[in-house]
Amino acid sequence: MLMPMFGLVAGRYVGALLGQVTGLAAGGLLVLLGGHMIWNSFLKEESRQVNHASLLGMLLFSLSVSIDSFSVGVSLGMFVNDALLIVSTFGAVGGLMSILGLMLGRQAGSRLGEFGEMAGGMILLAFGLMFIF
């Protein structure tokens, strides 16, 4: 919940600097983030495996999830004022989706993970386009 909060603070600062073009900047950031996620879902690169059960694995996993939350928090911070609602929603939904992902991951294997990244990217892309237009 800290990374979305830091993102909101940074987004408010950037929103104050940009003024009228805040919506375009927020939409552009979400479009870029969503497009990157979609692009990465099609790449079939070999990656080094990390043991997610170890302390280092858990820290790396939580940091990678938090970076996405930070960038979305920056976009939302540019034009949304209810920071408490946003941060608590990030925490609740993030926690529930993590638990659901762990439970489904045991059943569905690696296919759902690839589709999940593409679906998340499509959602961010759609929100970004809505902010722009």
PDB file of C-alpha atoms in Angstrom:
ATOM      1  CA  MET A   1       0.000   0.000   0.000  1.00  0.00           C
ATOM      2  CA  LEU A   2       3.004   2.287   0.283  1.00  0.00           C
ATOM      3  CA  MET A   3       3.869   2.330  -3.419  1.00  0.00           C
ATOM      4  CA  PRO A   4       0.394   3.480  -4.585  1.00  0.00           C
ATOM      5  CA  MET A   5       0.489   6.158  -1.882  1.00  0.00           C
ATOM      6  CA  PHE A   6       3.913   7.360  -3.091  1.00  0.00           C
ATOM      7  CA  GLY A   7       2.543   7.273  -6.631  1.00  0.00           C
ATOM      8  CA  LEU A   8      -0.438   9.419  -5.638  1.00  0.00           C
ATOM      9  CA  VAL A   9       1.840  12.007  -4.029  1.00  0.00           C
ATOM     10  CA  ALA A  10       4.093  12.073  -7.097  1.00  0.00           C
ATOM     11  CA  GLY A  11       1.041  12.268  -9.363  1.00  0.00           C
ATOM     12  CA  ARG A  12      -0.375  15.233  -7.493  1.00  0.00           C
ATOM     13  CA  TYR A  13       2.943  17.031  -7.793  1.00  0.00           C
ATOM     14  CA  VAL A  14       3.187  16.299 -11.516  1.00  0.00           C
ATOM     15  CA  GLY A  15      -0.494  17.247 -11.935  1.00  0.00           C
ATOM     16  CA  ALA A  16       0.175  20.629 -10.352  1.00  0.00           C
ATOM     17  CA  LEU A  17       3.098  21.155 -12.740  1.00  0.00           C
ATOM     18  CA  LEU A  18       1.213  20.084 -15.870  1.00  0.00           C
ATOM     19  CA  GLY A  19      -2.067  21.859 -15.171  1.00  0.00           C
ATOM     20  CA  GLN A  20      -4.500  21.496 -18.107  1.00  0.00           C
ATOM     21  CA  VAL A  21      -2.756  18.552 -19.783  1.00  0.00           C
ATOM     22  CA  THR A  22      -2.936  16.352 -16.688  1.00  0.00           C
ATOM     23  CA  GLY A  23      -5.606  14.058 -18.168  1.00  0.00           C
ATOM     24  CA  LEU A  24      -3.577  13.546 -21.332  1.00  0.00           C
ATOM     25  CA  ALA A  25      -0.430  12.782 -19.355  1.00  0.00           C
ATOM     26  CA  ALA A  26      -2.255  10.317 -17.081  1.00  0.00           C
ATOM     27  CA  GLY A  27      -3.905   8.645 -20.064  1.00  0.00           C
ATOM     28  CA  GLY A  28      -0.617   8.480 -21.931  1.00  0.00           C
ATOM     29  CA  LEU A  29       1.107   6.859 -18.950  1.00  0.00           C
ATOM     30  CA  LEU A  30      -1.630   4.220 -18.666  1.00  0.00           C
ATOM     31  CA  VAL A  31      -1.556   3.569 -22.428  1.00  0.00           C
ATOM     32  CA  LEU A  32       2.218   3.070 -22.314  1.00  0.00           C
ATOM     33  CA  LEU A  33       2.038   0.806 -19.267  1.00  0.00           C
ATOM     34  CA  GLY A  34      -0.825  -1.253 -20.735  1.00  0.00           C
ATOM     35  CA  GLY A  35       0.903  -1.533 -24.119  1.00  0.00           C
ATOM     36  CA  HIS A  36       4.102  -2.679 -22.443  1.00  0.00           C
ATOM     37  CA  MET A  37       2.239  -5.353 -20.503  1.00  0.00           C
ATOM     38  CA  ILE A  38       0.517  -6.595 -23.673  1.00  0.00           C
ATOM     39  CA  TRP A  39       3.830  -6.623 -25.562  1.00  0.00           C
ATOM     40  CA  ASN A  40       5.534  -8.582 -22.769  1.00  0.00           C
ATOM     41  CA  SER A  41       2.747 -11.157 -22.743  1.00  0.00           C
ATOM     42  CA  PHE A  42       3.639 -12.117 -26.336  1.00  0.00           C
ATOM     43  CA  LEU A  43       7.389 -12.407 -25.729  1.00  0.00           C
ATOM     44  CA  LYS A  44       8.630 -15.899 -25.008  1.00  0.00           C
ATOM     45  CA  GLU A  45      11.938 -15.059 -23.354  1.00  0.00           C
ATOM     46  CA  GLU A  46      13.704 -17.466 -21.076  1.00  0.00           C
ATOM     47  CA  SER A  47      14.062 -15.979 -17.621  1.00  0.00           C
ATOM     48  CA  ARG A  48      16.028 -17.016 -14.615  1.00  0.00           C
ATOM     49  CA  GLN A  49      13.763 -18.659 -12.052  1.00  0.00           C
ATOM     50  CA  VAL A  50      13.643 -17.334  -8.503  1.00  0.00           C
ATOM     51  CA  ASN A  51      12.422 -19.412  -5.587  1.00  0.00           C
ATOM     52  CA  HIS A  52       9.329 -17.450  -4.548  1.00  0.00           C
ATOM     53  CA  ALA A  53       9.177 -19.250  -1.210  1.00  0.00           C
ATOM     54  CA  SER A  54      12.494 -17.731  -0.083  1.00  0.00           C
ATOM     55  CA  LEU A  55      12.762 -14.323   1.572  1.00  0.00           C
ATOM     56  CA  LEU A  56      14.582 -12.873  -1.443  1.00  0.00           C
ATOM     57  CA  GLY A  57      11.958 -14.306  -3.790  1.00  0.00           C
ATOM     58  CA  MET A  58       9.099 -12.794  -1.795  1.00  0.00           C
ATOM     59  CA  LEU A  59      10.814  -9.394  -1.660  1.00  0.00           C
ATOM     60  CA  LEU A  60      11.493  -9.385  -5.410  1.00  0.00           C
ATOM     61  CA  PHE A  61       7.926 -10.455  -6.181  1.00  0.00           C
ATOM     62  CA  SER A  62       6.390  -7.795  -3.934  1.00  0.00           C
ATOM     63  CA  LEU A  63       8.656  -5.119  -5.417  1.00  0.00           C
ATOM     64  CA  SER A  64       7.697  -6.051  -8.977  1.00  0.00           C
ATOM     65  CA  VAL A  65       3.997  -5.833  -8.137  1.00  0.00           C
ATOM     66  CA  SER A  66       4.525  -2.566  -6.269  1.00  0.00           C
ATOM     67  CA  ILE A  67       6.221  -0.888  -9.236  1.00  0.00           C
ATOM     68  CA  ASP A  68       3.043  -1.331 -11.281  1.00  0.00           C
ATOM     69  CA  SER A  69       1.003   0.064  -8.394  1.00  0.00           C
ATOM     70  CA  PHE A  70       3.309   3.077  -8.209  1.00  0.00           C
ATOM     71  CA  SER A  71       2.901   3.944 -11.896  1.00  0.00           C
ATOM     72  CA  VAL A  72      -0.884   3.587 -11.771  1.00  0.00           C
ATOM     73  CA  GLY A  73      -0.881   5.641  -8.563  1.00  0.00           C
ATOM     74  CA  VAL A  74       0.974   8.413 -10.396  1.00  0.00           C
ATOM     75  CA  SER A  75      -1.733   8.465 -13.071  1.00  0.00           C
ATOM     76  CA  LEU A  76      -4.558   8.491 -10.543  1.00  0.00           C
ATOM     77  CA  GLY A  77      -2.843  11.079  -8.377  1.00  0.00           C
ATOM     78  CA  MET A  78      -2.925  13.573 -11.235  1.00  0.00           C
ATOM     79  CA  PHE A  79      -6.688  14.017 -11.022  1.00  0.00           C
ATOM     80  CA  VAL A  80      -8.249  12.027  -8.144  1.00  0.00           C
ATOM     81  CA  ASN A  81      -8.515  13.604  -4.701  1.00  0.00           C
ATOM     82  CA  ASP A  82      -9.645  10.749  -2.438  1.00  0.00           C
ATOM     83  CA  ALA A  83      -6.256   9.243  -1.585  1.00  0.00           C
ATOM     84  CA  LEU A  84      -7.505   7.171   1.375  1.00  0.00           C
ATOM     85  CA  LEU A  85     -10.089   5.404  -0.802  1.00  0.00           C
ATOM     86  CA  ILE A  86      -7.555   4.701  -3.552  1.00  0.00           C
ATOM     87  CA  VAL A  87      -4.824   3.383  -1.249  1.00  0.00           C
ATOM     88  CA  SER A  88      -7.196   1.174   0.741  1.00  0.00           C
ATOM     89  CA  THR A  89      -8.744  -0.144  -2.499  1.00  0.00           C
ATOM     90  CA  PHE A  90      -5.268  -0.935  -3.850  1.00  0.00           C
ATOM     91  CA  GLY A  91      -4.466  -2.821  -0.650  1.00  0.00           C
ATOM     92  CA  ALA A  92      -7.730  -4.765  -0.469  1.00  0.00           C
ATOM     93  CA  VAL A  93      -7.953  -5.677  -4.144  1.00  0.00           C
ATOM     94  CA  GLY A  94      -4.224  -6.403  -4.380  1.00  0.00           C
ATOM     95  CA  GLY A  95      -4.377  -8.725  -1.384  1.00  0.00           C
ATOM     96  CA  LEU A  96      -7.485 -10.527  -2.620  1.00  0.00           C
ATOM     97  CA  MET A  97      -6.109 -10.898  -6.145  1.00  0.00           C
ATOM     98  CA  SER A  98      -2.825 -12.247  -4.771  1.00  0.00           C
ATOM     99  CA  ILE A  99      -4.645 -14.896  -2.752  1.00  0.00           C
ATOM    100  CA  LEU A 100      -6.899 -15.741  -5.703  1.00  0.00           C
ATOM    101  CA  GLY A 101      -3.864 -15.910  -7.993  1.00  0.00           C
ATOM    102  CA  LEU A 102      -2.076 -18.302  -5.653  1.00  0.00           C
ATOM    103  CA  MET A 103      -5.130 -20.539  -5.449  1.00  0.00           C
ATOM    104  CA  LEU A 104      -5.757 -20.507  -9.205  1.00  0.00           C
ATOM    105  CA  GLY A 105      -2.058 -20.876  -9.963  1.00  0.00           C
ATOM    106  CA  ARG A 106      -2.016 -24.266  -8.330  1.00  0.00           C
ATOM    107  CA  GLN A 107      -4.866 -25.391 -10.577  1.00  0.00           C
ATOM    108  CA  ALA A 108      -4.280 -23.653 -13.914  1.00  0.00           C
ATOM    109  CA  GLY A 109      -0.501 -23.577 -14.270  1.00  0.00           C
ATOM    110  CA  SER A 110       1.443 -21.126 -16.402  1.00  0.00           C
ATOM    111  CA  ARG A 111      -1.161 -20.431 -19.139  1.00  0.00           C
ATOM    112  CA  LEU A 112      -3.344 -18.288 -16.917  1.00  0.00           C
ATOM    113  CA  GLY A 113      -0.356 -16.150 -15.883  1.00  0.00           C
ATOM    114  CA  GLU A 114       0.417 -15.197 -19.480  1.00  0.00           C
ATOM    115  CA  PHE A 115      -3.236 -14.410 -20.202  1.00  0.00           C
ATOM    116  CA  GLY A 116      -3.516 -12.463 -16.946  1.00  0.00           C
ATOM    117  CA  GLU A 117      -0.707 -10.104 -17.934  1.00  0.00           C
ATOM    118  CA  MET A 118      -2.304  -9.498 -21.334  1.00  0.00           C
ATOM    119  CA  ALA A 119      -5.750  -8.932 -19.779  1.00  0.00           C
ATOM    120  CA  GLY A 120      -4.315  -6.486 -17.235  1.00  0.00           C
ATOM    121  CA  GLY A 121      -2.521  -4.621 -20.009  1.00  0.00           C
ATOM    122  CA  MET A 122      -5.730  -4.401 -22.031  1.00  0.00           C
ATOM    123  CA  ILE A 123      -7.589  -2.962 -19.048  1.00  0.00           C
ATOM    124  CA  LEU A 124      -4.903  -0.316 -18.429  1.00  0.00           C
ATOM    125  CA  LEU A 125      -4.819   0.511 -22.149  1.00  0.00           C
ATOM    126  CA  ALA A 126      -8.603   0.959 -22.191  1.00  0.00           C
ATOM    127  CA  PHE A 127      -8.540   3.237 -19.130  1.00  0.00           C
ATOM    128  CA  GLY A 128      -5.719   5.270 -20.662  1.00  0.00           C
ATOM    129  CA  LEU A 129      -7.677   5.755 -23.883  1.00  0.00           C
ATOM    130  CA  MET A 130     -10.746   6.793 -21.878  1.00  0.00           C
ATOM    131  CA  PHE A 131      -8.689   9.459 -20.082  1.00  0.00           C
ATOM    132  CA  ILE A 132      -7.334  10.793 -23.371  1.00  0.00           C
ATOM    133  CA  PHE A 133     -10.612  10.823 -25.293  1.00  0.00           C
TER     134      PHE A 133
END
